[in-house]
Coordinates of C-alpha atoms and ligand atoms in Angstrom, one line a residue:
X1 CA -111.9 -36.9 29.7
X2 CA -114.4 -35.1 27.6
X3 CA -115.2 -36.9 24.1
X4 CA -116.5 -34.5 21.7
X5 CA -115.2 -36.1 17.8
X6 CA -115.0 -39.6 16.9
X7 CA -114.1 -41.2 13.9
X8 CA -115.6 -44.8 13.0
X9 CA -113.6 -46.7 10.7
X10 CA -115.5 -49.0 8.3
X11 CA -118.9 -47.8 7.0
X12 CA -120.3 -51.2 6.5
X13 CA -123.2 -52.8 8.3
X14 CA -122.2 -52.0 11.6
X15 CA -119.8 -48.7 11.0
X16 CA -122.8 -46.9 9.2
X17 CA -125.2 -47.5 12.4
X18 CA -122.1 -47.0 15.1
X19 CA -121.9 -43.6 13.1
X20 CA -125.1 -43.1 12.9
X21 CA -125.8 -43.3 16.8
X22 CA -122.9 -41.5 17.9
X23 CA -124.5 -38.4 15.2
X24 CA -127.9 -38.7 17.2
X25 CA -126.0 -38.3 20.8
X26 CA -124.6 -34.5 19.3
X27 CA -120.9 -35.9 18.7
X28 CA -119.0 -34.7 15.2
X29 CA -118.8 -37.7 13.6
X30 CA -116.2 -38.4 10.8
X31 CA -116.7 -41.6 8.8
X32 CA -113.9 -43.3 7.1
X33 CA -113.5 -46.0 4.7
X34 CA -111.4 -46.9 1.9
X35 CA -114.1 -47.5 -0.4
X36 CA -116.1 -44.0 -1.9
X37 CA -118.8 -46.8 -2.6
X38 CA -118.9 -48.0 0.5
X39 CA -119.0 -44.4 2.0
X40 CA -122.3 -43.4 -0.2
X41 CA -124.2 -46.6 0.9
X42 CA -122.9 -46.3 4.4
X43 CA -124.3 -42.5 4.5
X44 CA -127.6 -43.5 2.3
X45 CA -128.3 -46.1 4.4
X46 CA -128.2 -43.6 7.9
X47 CA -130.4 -41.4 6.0
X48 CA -132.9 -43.9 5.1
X49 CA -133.0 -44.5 9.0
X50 CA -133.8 -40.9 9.8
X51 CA -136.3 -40.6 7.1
X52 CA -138.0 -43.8 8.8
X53 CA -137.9 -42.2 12.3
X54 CA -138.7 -38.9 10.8
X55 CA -142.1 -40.5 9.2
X56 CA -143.1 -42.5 12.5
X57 CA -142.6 -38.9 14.3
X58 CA -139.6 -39.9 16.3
X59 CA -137.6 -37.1 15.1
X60 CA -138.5 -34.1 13.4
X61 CA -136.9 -32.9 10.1
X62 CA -135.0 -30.4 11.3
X63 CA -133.3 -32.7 13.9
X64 CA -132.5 -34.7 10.9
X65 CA -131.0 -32.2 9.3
X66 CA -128.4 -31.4 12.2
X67 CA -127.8 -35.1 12.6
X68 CA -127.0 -35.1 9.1
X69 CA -124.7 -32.3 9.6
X70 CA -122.6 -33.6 12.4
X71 CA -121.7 -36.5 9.9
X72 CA -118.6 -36.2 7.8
X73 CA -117.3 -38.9 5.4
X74 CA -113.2 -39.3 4.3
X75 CA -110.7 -41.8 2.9
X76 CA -107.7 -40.5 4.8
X77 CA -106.8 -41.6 8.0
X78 CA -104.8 -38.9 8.8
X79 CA -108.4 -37.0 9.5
X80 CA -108.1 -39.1 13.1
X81 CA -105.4 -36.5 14.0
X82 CA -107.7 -34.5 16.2
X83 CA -109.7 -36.7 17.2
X84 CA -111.0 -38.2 20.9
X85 CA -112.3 -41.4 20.2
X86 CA -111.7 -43.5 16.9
X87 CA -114.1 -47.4 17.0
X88 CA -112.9 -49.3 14.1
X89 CA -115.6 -51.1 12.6
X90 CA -113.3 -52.8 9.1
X91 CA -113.5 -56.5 8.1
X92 CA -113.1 -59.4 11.0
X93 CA -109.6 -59.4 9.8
X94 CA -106.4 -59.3 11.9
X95 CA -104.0 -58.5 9.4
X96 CA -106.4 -55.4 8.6
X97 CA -107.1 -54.7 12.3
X98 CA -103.6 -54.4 12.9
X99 CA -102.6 -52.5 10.4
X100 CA -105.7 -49.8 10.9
X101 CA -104.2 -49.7 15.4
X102 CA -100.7 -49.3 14.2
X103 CA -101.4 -46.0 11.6
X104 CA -104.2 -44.6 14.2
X105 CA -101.4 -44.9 17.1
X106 CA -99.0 -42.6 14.9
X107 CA -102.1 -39.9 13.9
X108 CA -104.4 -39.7 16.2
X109 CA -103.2 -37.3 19.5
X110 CA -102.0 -39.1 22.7
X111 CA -105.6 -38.9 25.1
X112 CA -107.0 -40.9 22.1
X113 CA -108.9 -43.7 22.9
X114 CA -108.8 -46.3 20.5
X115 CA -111.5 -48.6 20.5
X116 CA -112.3 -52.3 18.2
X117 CA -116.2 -53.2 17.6
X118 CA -114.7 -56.9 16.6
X119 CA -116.7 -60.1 17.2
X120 CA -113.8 -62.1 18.2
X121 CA -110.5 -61.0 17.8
X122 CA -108.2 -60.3 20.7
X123 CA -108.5 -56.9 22.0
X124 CA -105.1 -58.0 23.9
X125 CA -103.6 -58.8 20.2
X126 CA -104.6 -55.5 18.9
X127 CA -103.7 -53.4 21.7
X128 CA -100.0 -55.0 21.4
X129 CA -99.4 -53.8 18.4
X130 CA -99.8 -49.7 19.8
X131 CA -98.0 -48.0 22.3
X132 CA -100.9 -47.2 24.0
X133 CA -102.8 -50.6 25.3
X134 CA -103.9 -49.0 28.0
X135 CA -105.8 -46.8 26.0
X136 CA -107.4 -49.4 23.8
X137 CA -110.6 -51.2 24.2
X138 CA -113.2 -53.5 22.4
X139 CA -116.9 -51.7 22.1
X140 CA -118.5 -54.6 20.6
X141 CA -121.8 -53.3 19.3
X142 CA -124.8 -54.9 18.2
X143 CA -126.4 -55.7 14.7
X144 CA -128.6 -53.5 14.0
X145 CA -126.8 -51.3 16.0
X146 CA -129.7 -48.3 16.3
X147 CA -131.9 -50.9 17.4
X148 CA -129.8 -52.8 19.9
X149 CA -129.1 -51.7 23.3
X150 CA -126.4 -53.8 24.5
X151 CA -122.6 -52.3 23.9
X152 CA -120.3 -55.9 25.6
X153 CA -116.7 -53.3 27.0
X154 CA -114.5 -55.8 26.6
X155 CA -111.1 -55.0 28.6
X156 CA -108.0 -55.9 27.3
X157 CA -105.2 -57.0 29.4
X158 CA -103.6 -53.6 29.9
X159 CA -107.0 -51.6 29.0
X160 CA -106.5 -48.9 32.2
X161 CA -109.8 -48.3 34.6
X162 CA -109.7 -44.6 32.9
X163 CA -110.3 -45.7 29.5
X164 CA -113.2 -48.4 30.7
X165 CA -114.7 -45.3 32.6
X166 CA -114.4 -43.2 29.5
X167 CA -116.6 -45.5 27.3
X168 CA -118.7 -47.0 29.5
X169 CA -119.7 -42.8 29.9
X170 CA -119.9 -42.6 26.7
X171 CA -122.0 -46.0 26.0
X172 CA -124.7 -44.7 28.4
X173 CA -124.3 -41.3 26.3
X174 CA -125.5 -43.2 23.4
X175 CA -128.8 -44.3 25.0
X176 CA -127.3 -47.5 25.2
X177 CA -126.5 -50.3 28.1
X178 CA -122.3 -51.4 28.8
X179 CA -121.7 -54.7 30.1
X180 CA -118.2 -55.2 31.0
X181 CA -116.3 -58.5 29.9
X182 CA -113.0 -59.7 29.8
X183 CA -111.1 -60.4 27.1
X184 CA -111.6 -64.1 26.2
X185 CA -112.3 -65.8 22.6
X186 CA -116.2 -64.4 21.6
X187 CA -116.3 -62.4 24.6
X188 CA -119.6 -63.5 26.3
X189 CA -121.9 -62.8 23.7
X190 CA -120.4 -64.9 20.6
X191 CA -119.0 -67.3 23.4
X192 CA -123.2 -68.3 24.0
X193 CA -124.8 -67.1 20.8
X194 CA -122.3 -68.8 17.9
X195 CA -122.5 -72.4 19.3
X196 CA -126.0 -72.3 19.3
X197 CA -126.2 -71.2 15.9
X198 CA -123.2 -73.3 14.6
X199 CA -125.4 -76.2 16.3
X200 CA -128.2 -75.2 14.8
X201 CA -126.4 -75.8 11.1
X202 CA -125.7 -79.4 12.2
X203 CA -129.3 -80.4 12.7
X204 CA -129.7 -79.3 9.4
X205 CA -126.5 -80.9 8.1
X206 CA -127.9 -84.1 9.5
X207 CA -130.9 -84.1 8.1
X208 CA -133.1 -83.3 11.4
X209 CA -134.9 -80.7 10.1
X210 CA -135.4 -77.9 7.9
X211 CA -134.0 -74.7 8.7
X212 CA -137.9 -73.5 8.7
X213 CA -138.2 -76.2 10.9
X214 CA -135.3 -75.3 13.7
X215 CA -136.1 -71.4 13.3
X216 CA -139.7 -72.6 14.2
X217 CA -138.7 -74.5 16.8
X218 CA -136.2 -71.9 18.1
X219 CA -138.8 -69.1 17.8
X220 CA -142.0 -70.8 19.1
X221 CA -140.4 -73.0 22.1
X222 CA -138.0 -71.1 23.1
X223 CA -139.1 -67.7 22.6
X224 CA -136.7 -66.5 20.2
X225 CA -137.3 -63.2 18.3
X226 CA -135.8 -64.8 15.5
X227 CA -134.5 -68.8 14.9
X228 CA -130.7 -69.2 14.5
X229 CA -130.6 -69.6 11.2
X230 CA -132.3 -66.6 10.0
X231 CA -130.0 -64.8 12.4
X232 CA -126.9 -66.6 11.2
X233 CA -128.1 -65.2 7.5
X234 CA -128.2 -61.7 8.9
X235 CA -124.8 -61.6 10.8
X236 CA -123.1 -63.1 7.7
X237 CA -122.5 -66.7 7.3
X238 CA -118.6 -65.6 7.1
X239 CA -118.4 -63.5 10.2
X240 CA -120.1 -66.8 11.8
X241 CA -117.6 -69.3 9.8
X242 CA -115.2 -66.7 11.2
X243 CA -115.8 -66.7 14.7
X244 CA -116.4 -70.2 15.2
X245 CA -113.2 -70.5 14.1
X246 CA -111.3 -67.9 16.4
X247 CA -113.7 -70.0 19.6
X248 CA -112.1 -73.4 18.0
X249 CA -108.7 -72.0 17.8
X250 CA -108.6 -69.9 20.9
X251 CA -110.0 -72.6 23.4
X252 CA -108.6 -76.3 21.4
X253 CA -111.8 -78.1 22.0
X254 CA -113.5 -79.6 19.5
X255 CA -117.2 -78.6 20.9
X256 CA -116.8 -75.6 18.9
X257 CA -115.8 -77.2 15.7
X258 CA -117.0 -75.0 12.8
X259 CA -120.0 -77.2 10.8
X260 CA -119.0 -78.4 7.5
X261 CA -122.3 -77.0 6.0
X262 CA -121.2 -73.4 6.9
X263 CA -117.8 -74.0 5.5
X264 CA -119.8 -75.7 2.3
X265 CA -122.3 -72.2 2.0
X266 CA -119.4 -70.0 2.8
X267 CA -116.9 -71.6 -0.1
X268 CA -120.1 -71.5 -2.4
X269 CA -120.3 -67.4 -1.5
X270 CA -124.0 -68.2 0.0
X271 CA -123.2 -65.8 2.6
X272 CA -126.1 -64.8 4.3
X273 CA -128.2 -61.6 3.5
X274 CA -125.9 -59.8 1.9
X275 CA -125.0 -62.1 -0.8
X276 CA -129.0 -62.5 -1.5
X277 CA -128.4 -66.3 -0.6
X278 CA -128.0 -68.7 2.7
X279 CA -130.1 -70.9 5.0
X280 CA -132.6 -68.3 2.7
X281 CA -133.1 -66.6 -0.5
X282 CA -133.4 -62.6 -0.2
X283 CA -134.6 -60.0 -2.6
X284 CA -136.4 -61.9 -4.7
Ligands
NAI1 P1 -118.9 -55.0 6.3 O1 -118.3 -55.9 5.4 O2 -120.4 -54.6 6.2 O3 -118.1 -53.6 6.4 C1 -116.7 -53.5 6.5 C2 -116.3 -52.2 5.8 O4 -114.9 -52.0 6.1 C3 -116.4 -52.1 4.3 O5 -117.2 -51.0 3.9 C4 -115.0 -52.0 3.8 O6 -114.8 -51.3 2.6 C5 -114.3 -51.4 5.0 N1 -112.8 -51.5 5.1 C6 -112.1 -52.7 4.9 N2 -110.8 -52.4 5.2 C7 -110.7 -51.1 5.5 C8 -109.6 -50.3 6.0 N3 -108.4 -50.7 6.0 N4 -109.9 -49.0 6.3 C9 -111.2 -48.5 6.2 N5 -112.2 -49.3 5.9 C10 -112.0 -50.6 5.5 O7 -118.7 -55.6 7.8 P2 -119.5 -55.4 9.2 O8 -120.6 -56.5 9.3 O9 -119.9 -54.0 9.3 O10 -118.4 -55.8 10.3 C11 -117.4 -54.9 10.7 C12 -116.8 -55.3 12.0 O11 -117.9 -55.4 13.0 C13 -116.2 -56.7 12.0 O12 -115.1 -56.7 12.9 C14 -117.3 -57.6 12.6 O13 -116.8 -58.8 13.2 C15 -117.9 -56.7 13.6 N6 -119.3 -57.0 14.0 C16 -120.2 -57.4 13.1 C17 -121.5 -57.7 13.4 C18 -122.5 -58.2 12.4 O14 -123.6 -58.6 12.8 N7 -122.2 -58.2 11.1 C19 -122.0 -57.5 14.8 C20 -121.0 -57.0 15.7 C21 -119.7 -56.8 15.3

């Protein structure tokens, strides 16, 4: 199947860039949320992008210009209706998830693909609550997403070998690598990646070391780009409270118990980055 228009659902952190990418690779883009705030930063924050690559001679002004013109923005769902592809990109919420699957499965026409870039949740779940599971997916993108090449296909239960083909084209389309996964709580990469992190916030909990002092160690021994912590403040320290909590739940063992630091941060709404406060203090 050919997949020419997509809509991306969300244009927060990771919406913004999924929208952004899919804009570079010639599709028509339409970007939805249901905040016009949210829909300005998203779109301001794609331009600033360009306007970087533009200045460092990656892309030329006028390719700009047409990237900028494939991109739409819109409030109403009911824009989906011709559309080939829709990735929903909302909050890590079920409730919300579920409710976006449900109103896409009524707009959107019947080759649709339907496609989750959660963290955690159950593509299985979501799928259920459609009458197409075999034509959703999870295309679990990366933070920042023009940066990162990795795109984890995550294959819900029903999730048909047509649909996997279908993205994984269009993953490799982007400029970007698929790695195919099942669908288990965290996938593979939050699986690996959150214990680490949620380890990391005991051995500051317990008064091991700093957090200067476990990024360092993280960075400097172990090669890390960046130490867990600082990462942890980038993700969100709610999406990580989040899906520590869906590993924890989904698997019954208590190695993955959440850290009562990041429940401590998270209740004091020190959430990372985007709240200016966490394991660090931004913008200041
Ligand atoms: P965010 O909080 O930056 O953006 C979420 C956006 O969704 C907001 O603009 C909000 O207004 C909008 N929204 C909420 N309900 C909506 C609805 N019903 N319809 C349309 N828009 C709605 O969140 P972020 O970080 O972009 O995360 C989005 C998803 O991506 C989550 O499922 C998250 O788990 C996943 N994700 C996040 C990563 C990260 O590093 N932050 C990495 C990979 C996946």
């Amino acid at each position: 199947m050919q997949i020419k228009t997509v809509m991306v659902i969300g244009a927060g952190q990771m919406g913004s860039g999924i929208a952004q990418v899919f804009a570079q690779s010639n599709f028509d883009v339409k970007l939805n949320d249901i905040s016009e705030a949210s829909l300005e930063k998203g779109i301001a924050s794609i331009e600033k992008n360009l306007n970087r690559s533009v200045q460092k001679g990656r892309l030329t002004e006028v390719e700009k210009v047409e990237i900028m013109e494939r991109l739409s923005t819109t409030t109403s769902l009911q824009d989906a209706s011709d559309c080939d592809l829709v990735i929903e990109a909302v909050v890590e919420n079920m409730d919300v998830k579920g409710k976006v699957f449900k109103q896409l499965d009524e707009i959107t026409p019947a080759h649709a693909i339907l496609a989750s870039n959660t963290s955690s949740l159950p593509i299985t779940e979501i799928a259920a609550v459609t009458n197409r599971p075999e034509k959703v997916i999870g295309m679990h993108f990366m933070n920042p997403v023009p940066v990162m090449k990795l795109v984890e296909i995550i294959r819900g239960l029903a999730t048909s070998d047509e649909t996997y083909e279908a993205i994984e084209t269009t993953t490799k389309a982007l400029g970007k690598t698929p790695v195919e996964v099942n669908d288990f709580p965290g996938f593979v990469s939050n699986r690996v990646l959150m214990p680490m992190i949620n380890e990391a916030i005991y051995t500051v909990y317990e008064g091991v070391a700093t957090p200067e002092a476990v990024d360092e160690v993280m960075k400097l021994g172990m090669n890390h780009p960046m130490g867990p912590l600082q990462l942890a403040d980038f993700i969100g320290l709610d999406t990580c409270l989040y899906i520590m909590e869906v590993l924890h739940e989904g698997f019954g063992d208590s190695k993955y118990r959440p850290c009562p630091l990041l429940r401590k941060y998270v209740k004091a709404g020190w959430l990372g980055k985007k709240s200016g406060r966490g394991f660090y203090i931004y913008g200041e």
